Phi, psi and omega in degrees: 000142182247068187295310184277335177102345183235018183303326184270007176296130184292145180286343175239145183295135173299151183304327184265004183271148171288126185302315184292322176295316179298316182295326174297321178294321179293318176299316179296320177300315181297314181287332175297314179295321184284321188247001176082024175287154174238127177261127184224160174254131177285165178295339176279348178105353180281158179264129179234156177242133176257125185259147177286160176272150344288156182291123178262114187296327178291323177296317178298317180299313181293314180296323179295321176298315179297316180297320178299321179292326189249007184304319179296319179294317183286339181304325181250009181286124189281342190269010185270122179293154178272139175263123177295149181305321180296323178291321177298320178295317179298319179292321177301314180291322179297325177294336182119002178282153177232155180250132178238144175285140177227173179304116179060031178171206184222151176229150176275146172240135183238156171301136183298333183287347182292134171290165184303321183291332175288320176298322178298317179297317178292323178300321178299317177293320178302313180293323178293337183267002190306317179300318179291323178297315180295324178287332188258033185307325180288344183260023180299129178222000000 
């Protein structure tokens, strides 16, 4: 089972991997195992992180730094499970995000107290959930 999403990341850098990108993936793997984060690939192909409740802003900040370091390495990493759009929407809402209808589309609304990097993490889930948001137009909250 690939619960956290990075279980198959090698303990030593592959010969063709960028060392810093690989080390960011190993750091992200370690905090995922320790704190219950889930690393997923959206149906659009982007890498998103699902955080446990309640959202710890320092954990999001550290994981976001690791993800920024390893995004290139993870882009082609084969072992990351896909998050379905409906699950991404549920996780976005569980974090505290809301979806609002806007002219010809939808926008995310976040708690004002959230720092920018938490909003960025939620924004990734919002974008991963777009298909479900469009299907769930009557359930805008």
